Tab-separated table of C-alpha atoms and ligand atoms in Angstrom:
chain	number	residue	atom	x	y	z
P	14	MET	CA	-2.806	-18.906	-18.012
P	15	PHE	CA	0.110	-21.360	-18.323
P	16	PHE	CA	3.037	-20.997	-15.967
P	17	SER	CA	5.474	-21.886	-18.756
P	18	ASN	CA	4.462	-18.701	-20.610
P	19	LEU	CA	5.012	-16.388	-17.672
P	20	LEU	CA	8.094	-14.301	-17.174
P	21	VAL	CA	8.858	-15.463	-13.647
P	22	PRO	CA	12.610	-15.865	-13.270
P	23	ILE	CA	12.687	-17.923	-10.063
P	24	LEU	CA	16.053	-18.359	-8.336
P	25	LYS	CA	16.965	-21.576	-6.505
P	26	ASN	CA	18.395	-19.772	-3.481
P	27	ASN	CA	17.984	-16.497	-1.681
P	28	PRO	CA	20.085	-13.757	-3.314
P	29	SER	CA	22.940	-12.745	-1.051
P	30	GLU	CA	22.684	-8.984	-1.610
P	31	ALA	CA	19.291	-8.795	0.112
P	32	LYS	CA	19.125	-8.237	3.868
P	33	ILE	CA	15.438	-8.473	4.694
P	34	LYS	CA	12.992	-11.206	3.782
P	35	SER	CA	10.712	-9.170	1.518
P	36	HIS	CA	13.667	-8.091	-0.595
P	37	LYS	CA	15.085	-11.648	-0.716
P	38	LEU	CA	11.758	-13.194	-1.607
P	39	MET	CA	10.780	-10.630	-4.202
P	40	LEU	CA	14.098	-11.138	-5.993
P	41	ARG	CA	13.967	-14.907	-5.575
P	42	THR	CA	10.460	-15.231	-7.023
P	43	GLY	CA	11.223	-12.845	-9.865
P	44	MET	CA	8.778	-10.134	-8.801
P	45	ILE	CA	11.202	-7.265	-9.313
P	46	LYS	CA	14.534	-6.610	-10.945
P	47	GLN	CA	16.856	-3.824	-9.924
P	48	SER	CA	17.810	-1.537	-12.786
P	49	SER	CA	20.006	0.866	-10.781
P	50	ALA	CA	20.389	1.798	-7.105
P	51	GLY	CA	16.909	2.136	-5.628
P	52	ILE	CA	15.197	1.822	-9.012
P	53	TYR	CA	13.332	-1.335	-10.006
P	54	SER	CA	11.438	-2.926	-12.851
P	55	TRP	CA	8.285	-4.695	-11.771
P	56	LEU	CA	7.961	-8.094	-13.443
P	57	PRO	CA	4.557	-9.776	-14.017
P	58	LEU	CA	4.109	-11.415	-10.618
P	59	GLY	CA	5.115	-8.372	-8.549
P	60	PHE	CA	3.310	-5.982	-10.861
P	61	LYS	CA	0.077	-7.956	-10.566
P	62	ILE	CA	0.194	-7.797	-6.756
P	63	MET	CA	0.938	-4.088	-6.802
P	64	LYS	CA	-1.949	-3.424	-9.220
P	65	LYS	CA	-4.357	-5.343	-7.009
P	66	ILE	CA	-3.247	-3.283	-4.007
P	67	GLU	CA	-3.619	-0.119	-6.082
P	68	ASN	CA	-7.204	-1.027	-6.940
P	69	ILE	CA	-8.145	-1.563	-3.316
P	70	VAL	CA	-6.549	1.778	-2.437
P	71	ARG	CA	-8.611	3.358	-5.236
P	72	GLU	CA	-11.858	1.778	-4.058
P	73	GLU	CA	-11.322	3.077	-0.531
P	74	GLN	CA	-10.519	6.594	-1.764
P	75	ASN	CA	-13.635	6.620	-3.961
P	76	ARG	CA	-15.710	5.489	-1.000
P	77	ILE	CA	-15.042	8.816	0.780
P	78	ASN	CA	-15.808	10.669	-2.472
P	79	ALA	CA	-12.237	11.614	-3.251
P	80	GLN	CA	-11.856	12.314	-6.975
P	81	GLU	CA	-9.128	10.613	-8.975
P	82	ILE	CA	-6.867	12.718	-11.166
P	83	LEU	CA	-3.442	12.101	-12.666
P	84	MET	CA	-0.679	14.656	-12.344
P	85	PRO	CA	2.629	14.309	-14.199
P	86	THR	CA	5.856	12.981	-12.701
P	87	ILE	CA	7.891	15.898	-14.066
P	88	GLN	CA	7.100	19.297	-12.587
P	89	SER	CA	8.250	22.849	-13.209
P	90	SER	CA	10.402	24.416	-10.483
P	91	ASP	CA	8.321	27.640	-10.681
P	92	ILE	CA	5.570	26.438	-8.354
P	93	TRP	CA	8.127	25.131	-5.841
P	94	LYS	CA	9.775	28.538	-5.808
P	95	GLU	CA	6.366	30.068	-5.075
P	96	SER	CA	5.792	27.809	-2.069
P	97	GLY	CA	9.348	28.304	-0.850
P	98	ARG	CA	10.199	24.605	-0.890
P	99	TYR	CA	12.521	24.577	-3.918
P	100	GLU	CA	15.584	25.376	-1.847
P	101	ASP	CA	14.359	23.725	1.366
P	102	TYR	CA	13.814	20.278	-0.136
P	103	GLY	CA	17.533	19.749	-0.558
P	104	GLU	CA	19.345	16.928	-2.292
P	105	GLU	CA	16.493	14.459	-2.150
P	106	MET	CA	14.914	16.309	-5.038
P	107	LEU	CA	16.048	15.215	-8.484
P	108	ARG	CA	16.493	18.381	-10.496
P	109	ILE	CA	16.504	18.350	-14.293
P	110	THR	CA	17.142	21.038	-16.910
P	111	ASP	CA	15.243	20.753	-20.198
P	112	ARG	CA	16.510	21.832	-23.648
P	113	GLN	CA	15.079	25.358	-23.168
P	114	LYS	CA	17.203	25.551	-20.002
P	115	ARG	CA	14.080	25.471	-17.843
P	116	GLU	CA	14.509	24.039	-14.355
P	117	MET	CA	12.307	20.995	-13.927
P	118	LEU	CA	12.168	18.274	-11.297
P	119	TYR	CA	10.910	14.726	-10.813
P	120	GLY	CA	8.123	15.137	-8.249
P	121	PRO	CA	8.865	13.789	-4.753
P	122	THR	CA	5.304	14.811	-3.746
P	123	ASN	CA	2.562	17.021	-5.197
P	124	GLU	CA	1.344	19.692	-2.762
P	125	GLU	CA	2.411	22.525	-5.098
P	126	LEU	CA	1.075	21.008	-8.303
P	127	VAL	CA	-2.327	20.203	-6.853
P	128	THR	CA	-2.565	23.674	-5.256
P	129	ASP	CA	-1.883	25.150	-8.686
P	130	ILE	CA	-4.698	23.045	-10.185
P	131	PHE	CA	-7.033	24.092	-7.388
P	132	ARG	CA	-6.367	27.832	-7.643
P	133	ASN	CA	-7.058	27.798	-11.370
P	134	SER	CA	-10.274	25.815	-11.078
P	135	ILE	CA	-12.148	26.625	-7.875
P	136	LYS	CA	-13.328	30.118	-6.980
P	137	SER	CA	-16.258	29.748	-4.602
P	138	TYR	CA	-16.495	28.258	-1.131
P	139	LYS	CA	-19.618	26.469	-2.380
P	140	SER	CA	-17.364	24.028	-4.257
P	141	LEU	CA	-15.678	22.932	-1.012
P	142	PRO	CA	-14.604	20.496	0.225
P	143	GLN	CA	-12.469	19.245	-2.646
P	144	LEU	CA	-10.754	15.906	-2.104
P	145	LEU	CA	-8.377	14.964	-4.921
P	146	TYR	CA	-6.007	12.041	-5.264
P	147	HIS	CA	-3.719	10.396	-7.742
P	148	ILE	CA	-1.628	7.257	-7.883
P	149	GLN	CA	1.679	8.041	-9.490
P	150	TRP	CA	5.426	7.371	-9.379
P	151	LYS	CA	7.516	9.587	-7.150
P	152	PHE	CA	11.251	10.105	-7.024
P	153	ARG	CA	13.329	10.890	-3.945
P	154	ASP	CA	17.069	10.748	-4.269
P	155	GLU	CA	17.507	8.875	-0.989
P	156	LEU	CA	21.088	8.893	0.277
P	157	ARG	CA	20.954	5.202	1.136
P	158	PRO	CA	18.217	3.357	-0.744
P	159	ARG	CA	17.831	-0.048	0.892
P	160	PHE	CA	15.653	-3.073	1.550
P	161	GLY	CA	14.513	-3.370	-2.055
P	162	ILE	CA	11.264	-1.607	-2.751
P	163	MET	CA	10.807	-0.658	0.916
P	164	ARG	CA	13.078	2.363	0.726
P	165	CYS	CA	13.862	3.074	-2.853
P	166	ARG	CA	14.370	6.140	-4.981
P	167	GLU	CA	11.526	5.615	-7.432
P	168	PHE	CA	8.321	4.408	-5.784
P	169	TYR	CA	4.587	4.271	-6.382
P	170	MET	CA	2.432	6.364	-4.078
P	171	LYS	CA	-1.192	7.282	-3.639
P	172	ASP	CA	-1.280	10.886	-2.569
P	173	ALA	CA	-4.468	12.743	-1.768
P	174	TYR	CA	-5.101	16.393	-0.965
P	175	SER	CA	-7.980	18.129	0.800
P	176	PHE	CA	-9.159	21.734	0.437
P	177	ASP	CA	-11.558	23.272	2.945
P	178	LEU	CA	-12.931	26.608	4.071
P	179	ASN	CA	-11.755	26.535	7.672
P	180	ASP	CA	-9.842	24.422	10.203
P	181	ASP	CA	-12.957	22.729	11.498
P	182	GLU	CA	-13.909	21.481	8.030
P	183	GLY	CA	-10.247	20.730	7.311
P	184	GLU	CA	-10.051	18.445	10.316
P	185	TYR	CA	-13.256	16.732	9.183
P	186	SER	CA	-11.536	15.922	5.871
P	187	TYR	CA	-8.432	14.760	7.760
P	188	ASN	CA	-10.599	12.432	9.835
P	189	LYS	CA	-12.260	10.981	6.727
P	190	PHE	CA	-8.850	9.918	5.463
P	191	PHE	CA	-7.949	8.666	8.930
P	192	LEU	CA	-10.911	6.249	8.869
P	193	SER	CA	-10.404	5.423	5.214
P	194	TYR	CA	-6.828	4.311	5.990
P	195	LEU	CA	-7.954	2.080	8.838
P	196	LYS	CA	-10.425	0.428	6.460
P	197	LEU	CA	-7.866	0.103	3.697
P	198	PHE	CA	-5.249	-1.610	5.867
P	199	LYS	CA	-7.903	-3.896	7.348
P	200	ARG	CA	-8.825	-5.034	3.820
P	201	LEU	CA	-5.167	-5.851	3.282
P	202	ASP	CA	-5.327	-7.892	6.476
P	203	LEU	CA	-2.807	-5.592	8.158
P	204	LYS	CA	-3.028	-4.151	11.628
P	205	ALA	CA	-1.887	-0.572	11.086
P	206	ILE	CA	-1.664	1.704	14.108
P	207	PRO	CA	-2.011	5.472	13.690
P	208	MET	CA	0.818	7.177	15.566
P	209	ALA	CA	1.449	10.844	16.208
P	210	ALA	CA	4.334	11.783	13.947
P	211	ASP	CA	6.647	14.537	12.829
P	212	THR	CA	5.743	16.424	9.666
P	213	GLY	CA	9.238	16.861	8.167
P	214	PRO	CA	9.433	18.628	4.798
P	215	ILE	CA	5.641	18.417	4.221
P	216	GLY	CA	4.898	20.720	7.187
P	217	GLY	CA	1.975	21.429	9.510
P	218	ASN	CA	1.344	20.469	13.105
P	219	LEU	CA	-1.099	17.572	12.917
P	220	SER	CA	0.107	14.288	11.507
P	221	HIS	CA	-0.245	10.536	11.912
P	222	GLU	CA	1.878	7.757	10.526
P	223	PHE	CA	0.155	4.413	9.968
P	224	ILE	CA	2.568	1.763	11.128
P	225	ILE	CA	2.440	-1.995	10.949
P	226	LEU	CA	4.511	-3.903	13.451
P	227	ALA	CA	7.514	-5.727	11.980
P	228	GLU	CA	10.965	-6.462	13.357
P	229	THR	CA	12.523	-5.342	10.097
P	230	GLY	CA	10.749	-1.986	10.098
P	231	GLU	CA	12.746	1.223	9.998
P	232	SER	CA	10.521	3.193	12.361
P	233	LYS	CA	11.075	2.872	16.088
P	234	ILE	CA	7.764	3.122	17.915
P	235	TYR	CA	6.623	3.568	21.515
P	236	THR	CA	3.068	2.718	22.293
P	237	ASP	CA	0.441	1.750	24.806
P	238	LYS	CA	-0.610	-1.803	23.933
P	239	ASN	CA	-4.254	-0.951	24.536
P	240	ILE	CA	-4.346	0.990	21.298
P	241	PHE	CA	-4.618	-2.366	19.491
P	242	GLU	CA	-8.097	-2.794	20.938
P	243	VAL	CA	-9.549	0.389	19.446
P	244	ASN	CA	-12.171	-0.555	16.922
P	245	HIS	CA	-13.298	1.453	13.908
P	246	GLN	CA	-16.032	-0.940	12.799
P	247	ASN	CA	-18.992	1.197	13.814
P	248	CYS	CA	-17.565	4.543	12.860
P	249	GLU	CA	-19.703	6.462	10.386
P	250	ILE	CA	-18.658	9.225	8.051
P	251	ASN	CA	-20.005	12.182	9.991
P	252	LYS	CA	-18.198	14.778	12.075
P	253	ILE	CA	-19.128	13.492	15.525
P	254	SER	CA	-18.484	9.837	14.849
P	255	LEU	CA	-15.103	10.583	13.251
P	256	GLU	CA	-14.058	12.936	16.043
P	257	ASN	CA	-14.864	10.233	18.578
P	258	LEU	CA	-12.810	7.717	16.651
P	259	ARG	CA	-9.822	10.076	16.640
P	260	LYS	CA	-10.261	10.665	20.379
P	261	ASN	CA	-10.376	6.922	21.026
P	262	PHE	CA	-7.014	6.531	19.339
P	263	ASP	CA	-5.425	9.741	20.564
P	264	LYS	CA	-6.061	8.925	24.216
P	265	TYR	CA	-3.363	6.246	24.012
P	266	TYR	CA	0.299	7.141	23.872
P	267	ALA	CA	1.577	6.018	20.449
P	268	VAL	CA	4.454	7.869	18.842
P	269	THR	CA	7.365	7.418	16.477
P	270	ASP	CA	10.989	8.049	17.375
P	271	GLU	CA	11.022	11.797	16.698
P	272	LYS	CA	8.110	12.430	19.061
P	273	TYR	CA	9.260	10.079	21.823
P	274	ASN	CA	9.791	11.402	25.320
P	275	LYS	CA	10.728	8.874	27.988
P	276	ILE	CA	9.402	10.877	30.941
P	277	GLU	CA	6.039	11.305	29.231
P	278	PHE	CA	5.906	7.636	28.206
P	279	ASP	CA	6.564	6.458	31.788
P	280	LYS	CA	4.078	8.928	33.199
P	281	LEU	CA	1.238	8.116	30.811
P	282	VAL	CA	1.604	4.379	30.248
P	283	LYS	CA	1.736	1.644	32.892
P	284	LYS	CA	4.929	-0.436	32.687
P	285	GLU	CA	3.047	-3.600	31.709
P	286	ASP	CA	1.247	-1.766	28.870
P	287	GLN	CA	4.380	-0.273	27.362
P	288	LEU	CA	5.503	-1.578	23.993
P	289	GLU	CA	8.739	-0.488	22.385
P	290	THR	CA	9.213	-2.035	18.996
P	291	LYS	CA	9.750	-1.469	15.310
P	292	GLY	CA	7.364	-0.945	12.468
P	293	ILE	CA	6.922	-0.126	8.807
P	294	GLU	CA	5.314	3.141	7.836
P	295	VAL	CA	2.726	2.330	5.173
P	296	GLY	CA	0.803	5.590	5.253
P	297	HIS	CA	1.244	9.149	6.466
P	298	ILE	CA	-1.314	11.926	6.758
P	299	PHE	CA	-0.784	15.646	7.373
P	300	TYR	CA	-2.847	18.712	8.128
P	301	PHE	CA	-1.044	21.974	7.376
P	302	GLY	CA	-3.757	24.618	6.990
P	303	ASP	CA	-2.639	27.416	4.683
P	304	LYS	CA	1.062	26.521	4.458
P	305	TYR	CA	0.812	26.214	0.653
P	306	SER	CA	-2.409	28.070	-0.130
P	307	LYS	CA	-1.125	31.371	1.316
P	308	PRO	CA	2.159	31.739	-0.565
P	309	MET	CA	0.562	30.279	-3.702
P	310	ASN	CA	-2.547	32.418	-3.389
P	311	ALA	CA	-5.128	29.631	-3.464
P	312	SER	CA	-8.286	31.169	-2.100
P	313	VAL	CA	-12.063	31.113	-2.364
P	314	ASP	CA	-14.602	33.827	-2.196
P	315	TYR	CA	-16.630	33.681	1.032
P	316	ASP	CA	-19.193	36.416	1.681
P	317	GLY	CA	-17.209	38.815	-0.456
P	318	LYS	CA	-14.011	38.022	1.446
P	319	LYS	CA	-10.937	36.230	0.159
P	320	VAL	CA	-10.153	33.165	2.288
P	321	PHE	CA	-7.043	31.016	1.858
P	322	VAL	CA	-8.115	27.382	1.786
P	323	LYS	CA	-7.018	24.935	4.469
P	324	MET	CA	-5.231	21.895	3.216
P	325	GLY	CA	-4.084	18.435	4.212
P	326	SER	CA	-2.250	15.664	2.356
P	327	TYR	CA	-2.531	11.926	2.681
P	328	GLY	CA	-0.027	9.358	1.405
P	329	VAL	CA	-0.002	5.585	1.032
P	330	GLY	CA	3.116	3.750	-0.120
P	331	VAL	CA	1.497	1.486	-2.715
P	332	SER	CA	4.739	-0.161	-3.857
P	333	ARG	CA	6.066	-0.337	-0.277
P	334	LEU	CA	2.902	-2.207	0.742
P	335	VAL	CA	3.928	-5.185	-1.402
P	336	GLY	CA	7.053	-5.625	0.734
P	337	ALA	CA	5.245	-4.695	3.947
P	338	ILE	CA	2.671	-7.473	3.473
P	339	ILE	CA	5.483	-9.984	2.949
P	340	GLU	CA	7.282	-8.766	6.095
P	341	ALA	CA	4.136	-8.884	8.206
P	342	LYS	CA	2.751	-12.205	7.016
P	343	PHE	CA	5.624	-14.428	5.884
P	344	ASP	CA	5.437	-17.954	7.295
P	345	GLU	CA	9.024	-18.547	8.446
P	346	LYS	CA	8.591	-22.202	9.263
P	347	ASN	CA	7.296	-23.311	5.893
P	348	GLU	CA	8.904	-20.561	3.815
P	349	ASN	CA	5.597	-19.373	2.351
P	350	MET	CA	4.586	-15.901	1.429
P	351	ILE	CA	1.068	-15.290	2.657
P	352	TRP	CA	-1.072	-12.891	0.638
P	353	PRO	CA	-4.593	-11.891	1.556
P	354	ILE	CA	-6.607	-13.440	-1.278
P	355	ASN	CA	-7.616	-10.079	-2.755
P	356	VAL	CA	-3.998	-9.183	-3.578
P	357	ALA	CA	-2.502	-12.636	-4.206
P	358	PRO	CA	-0.786	-12.869	-7.598
P	359	TYR	CA	-3.261	-15.673	-8.432
P	360	GLU	CA	-6.151	-16.856	-6.336
P	361	CYS	CA	-5.744	-20.491	-7.301
P	362	VAL	CA	-3.202	-22.688	-9.068
P	363	ILE	CA	-4.011	-25.936	-10.817
P	364	ILE	CA	-1.131	-28.363	-10.495
P	365	PRO	CA	-1.453	-31.327	-12.835
P	366	LEU	CA	0.918	-34.265	-12.760
P	367	ILE	CA	2.114	-34.543	-16.344
P	368	SER	CA	4.793	-36.356	-18.221
P	369	LYS	CA	6.021	-36.431	-21.773
P	370	SER	CA	3.829	-39.430	-22.538
P	371	ASP	CA	0.704	-38.630	-20.550
P	372	LYS	CA	-1.053	-35.307	-20.935
P	373	THR	CA	-4.527	-36.337	-19.718
P	374	ASN	CA	-4.217	-34.226	-16.581
P	375	LEU	CA	-3.327	-31.192	-18.626
P	376	GLU	CA	-6.572	-31.574	-20.551
P	377	LYS	CA	-8.477	-31.904	-17.288
P	378	SER	CA	-6.725	-28.766	-16.026
P	379	MET	CA	-8.141	-26.825	-18.930
P	380	LYS	CA	-11.687	-27.834	-18.037
P	381	VAL	CA	-11.215	-26.893	-14.395
P	382	PHE	CA	-9.520	-23.656	-15.429
P	383	ASN	CA	-12.446	-22.620	-17.649
P	384	LYS	CA	-14.950	-23.301	-14.921
P	385	LEU	CA	-12.954	-21.220	-12.419
P	386	LYS	CA	-12.553	-18.453	-14.964
P	387	GLU	CA	-16.314	-18.357	-15.616
P	388	ASN	CA	-16.653	-17.774	-11.877
P	389	LYS	CA	-14.109	-14.949	-11.864
P	390	ILE	CA	-11.369	-16.821	-10.041
P	391	ASP	CA	-7.908	-15.664	-11.054
P	392	THR	CA	-6.166	-18.958	-11.852
P	393	ILE	CA	-2.923	-20.268	-13.325
P	394	ILE	CA	-2.043	-23.764	-14.543
P	395	ASP	CA	1.439	-25.065	-13.785
P	396	ASN	CA	1.945	-26.972	-17.033
P	397	THR	CA	5.666	-27.545	-16.487
P	398	GLU	CA	7.027	-31.083	-16.278
P	399	GLU	CA	8.661	-30.545	-12.891
P	400	ASN	CA	7.768	-33.111	-10.269
P	401	PHE	CA	4.618	-32.666	-8.255
P	402	SER	CA	6.206	-31.718	-4.963
P	403	SER	CA	8.560	-29.114	-6.392
P	404	LYS	CA	5.614	-27.478	-8.170
P	405	MET	CA	3.717	-27.356	-4.892
P	406	LYS	CA	6.728	-25.940	-3.073
P	407	LYS	CA	7.164	-23.266	-5.708
P	408	PHE	CA	3.571	-22.101	-5.350
P	409	ASN	CA	3.746	-22.268	-1.569
P	410	LEU	CA	6.706	-19.936	-1.749
P	411	ILE	CA	4.959	-17.534	-4.136
P	412	GLY	CA	1.951	-17.650	-1.851
P	413	VAL	CA	-0.933	-18.563	-4.152
P	414	PRO	CA	-3.516	-19.320	-1.450
P	415	TYR	CA	-5.369	-22.273	-3.056
P	416	GLN	CA	-4.154	-25.261	-5.036
P	417	ILE	CA	-6.053	-27.881	-7.020
P	418	LEU	CA	-3.929	-31.009	-7.425
P	419	LEU	CA	-4.520	-33.342	-10.342
P	420	GLY	CA	-2.453	-36.403	-9.520
P	421	LYS	CA	-2.437	-40.053	-10.570
P	422	LYS	CA	-5.787	-40.996	-9.100
P	423	THR	CA	-7.790	-37.871	-9.845
P	424	ASP	CA	-11.419	-38.638	-10.426
P	425	ASP	CA	-13.476	-36.305	-12.559
P	426	ASP	CA	-15.958	-35.289	-9.910
P	427	MET	CA	-14.008	-34.966	-6.687
P	428	LEU	CA	-10.925	-32.780	-6.899
P	429	GLU	CA	-8.041	-32.614	-4.474
P	430	PHE	CA	-8.166	-29.091	-3.081
P	431	LYS	CA	-5.628	-27.570	-0.732
P	432	LYS	CA	-5.335	-24.311	1.148
P	433	VAL	CA	-1.688	-23.436	1.648
P	434	GLY	CA	-0.556	-24.674	5.038
P	435	GLU	CA	-3.475	-27.108	5.456
P	436	GLU	CA	-4.178	-30.728	4.524
P	437	SER	CA	-5.899	-31.311	1.188
P	438	VAL	CA	-9.563	-32.310	0.957
P	439	LYS	CA	-11.680	-33.853	-1.828
P	440	LEU	CA	-14.337	-31.484	-3.092
P	441	LYS	CA	-16.600	-30.892	-6.085
P	442	ILE	CA	-15.611	-27.990	-8.298
P	443	ASP	CA	-18.730	-26.002	-7.325
P	444	GLU	CA	-17.798	-26.276	-3.658
P	445	ILE	CA	-14.273	-25.091	-4.412
P	446	ILE	CA	-15.613	-22.072	-6.271
P	447	LYS	CA	-17.893	-21.233	-3.366
P	448	ILE	CA	-15.055	-21.432	-0.839
P	449	ILE	CA	-12.671	-19.262	-2.829
P	450	ASN	CA	-15.241	-16.626	-3.723
P	451	SER	CA	-16.475	-16.422	-0.133
P	452	LYS	CA	-13.005	-15.357	1.017
P	453	LYS	CA	-12.829	-12.278	-1.183
P	454	ASN	CA	-13.774	-8.866	0.194
M	3	5CA	N1	2.756	14.446	0.511
M	3	5CA	C1	2.745	13.595	1.657
M	3	5CA	C2	1.460	12.868	1.795
M	3	5CA	S1	0.721	12.520	0.290
M	3	5CA	C3	3.920	12.601	1.581
M	3	5CA	O1	4.650	12.593	0.630
M	3	5CA	N2	4.068	11.814	2.621
M	3	5CA	S2	5.276	10.799	2.883
M	3	5CA	O2	6.515	11.398	2.587
M	3	5CA	O3	5.140	10.319	4.211
M	3	5CA	O4	5.101	9.585	1.901
M	3	5CA	C4	3.910	8.819	1.903
M	3	5CA	C5	4.165	7.336	1.938
M	3	5CA	O5	4.991	6.965	0.826
M	3	5CA	C6	4.947	6.869	3.153
M	3	5CA	O6	4.083	6.631	4.242
M	3	5CA	C7	5.590	5.580	2.642
M	3	5CA	O7	4.685	4.502	2.780
M	3	5CA	C8	5.815	5.867	1.181
M	3	5CA	N3	7.248	6.215	0.927
M	3	5CA	C9	7.885	7.355	1.269
M	3	5CA	N4	9.183	7.312	0.908
M	3	5CA	C10	9.381	6.104	0.316
M	3	5CA	C11	10.524	5.453	-0.272
M	3	5CA	N5	11.714	6.051	-0.341
M	3	5CA	N6	10.363	4.196	-0.779
M	3	5CA	C12	9.155	3.589	-0.746
M	3	5CA	N7	8.047	4.153	-0.207
M	3	5CA	C13	8.147	5.392	0.325
């Protein structure tokens, strides 16, 4: 509750080793600490943001009736040999040998493990579809980890997997995740565009990357600007409505680098509608039919026949999203991070003016704090003896969206209340509570 008790090692200046703003700011505000190349500890402020993002991801997965499970980080190589990916995956896979000389690995993704769970648990087509997800650390031994937690070796991912009887049902599951991702990124106040993408080592022939526009992004994208107008608001979770939504997006040219073809781009998109820019991939979905179920023998019984299930997988970079939100929303002019309120490290900060001899404002802070807490507002008190303006600057930088300032002339009834980036106003505590709680979604 008190800032002085938090482990937030703030630096005075931007660290020189960081190249992009999210990396600089996360180091500067003590959100993360590198432990070795591409591997980070998450300190309280960064961890809190990531956990809030994780919870929103979870809520949106539960909304489409995906079931949460938790698979381990360390996997046996046996299942990867069955699928044929053990050799194919190459040097990005961190391979480990245990004391019994068994070949193990730190999972870069979980198609094999979840297929193994499925084949041992589900026998009848009547149990389909199965939508399973987990939120777990992954490890990819990237050649050049960079940009802090944006491209690191150990990262936190939500990965989901769908199992269906046939391609038609499989695409229905795919489309559920498609909509669910649009809703998720909207809740994070991000405009994420689904773009046709390559499938790489995951496989299959249907895939979309969800990209948010940012100059510092690593993905080059080519798109028809009109895709920004497609709306998912009225889409319902039924086959027809979801198919129409997909069609509405797919009719616009929107691809990543690997799929780009200049002749096609010029033919399909008017010059004035063409947009060539960069973006950050925050999610990626795949449909690959029986690529894993066939070699791993994951089937159901349908009318006395054995049918290999059709699968898709659906990833969200939970830890990457922390950096992506900073990149997309940072206020350059005022040097403020801007968090949507539902993932801000705190929703409100109380900043009392205090000195060694006068602690009255600190006592008042406690009263205000308790009232906010009763009303479920996540609040912190900056009880340090720094001067008023440097406290405000610090919290502007961190991006706590609301501040209550208890200065020299604070009266008990009307509090000075400030939204970051706006002038302060005098309001009663009940009005403040109403405003803050009305912004949450
Ligand atoms: N199995 C599939 C879907 S679950 C899969 O692994 N897809 S992925 O490779 O595209 O990864 C999913 C998401 O994880 C990406 O969209 C990205 O947001 C995030 N991600 C991937 N690699 C990294 C990395 N090195 N650092 C941080 N985040 C990453």
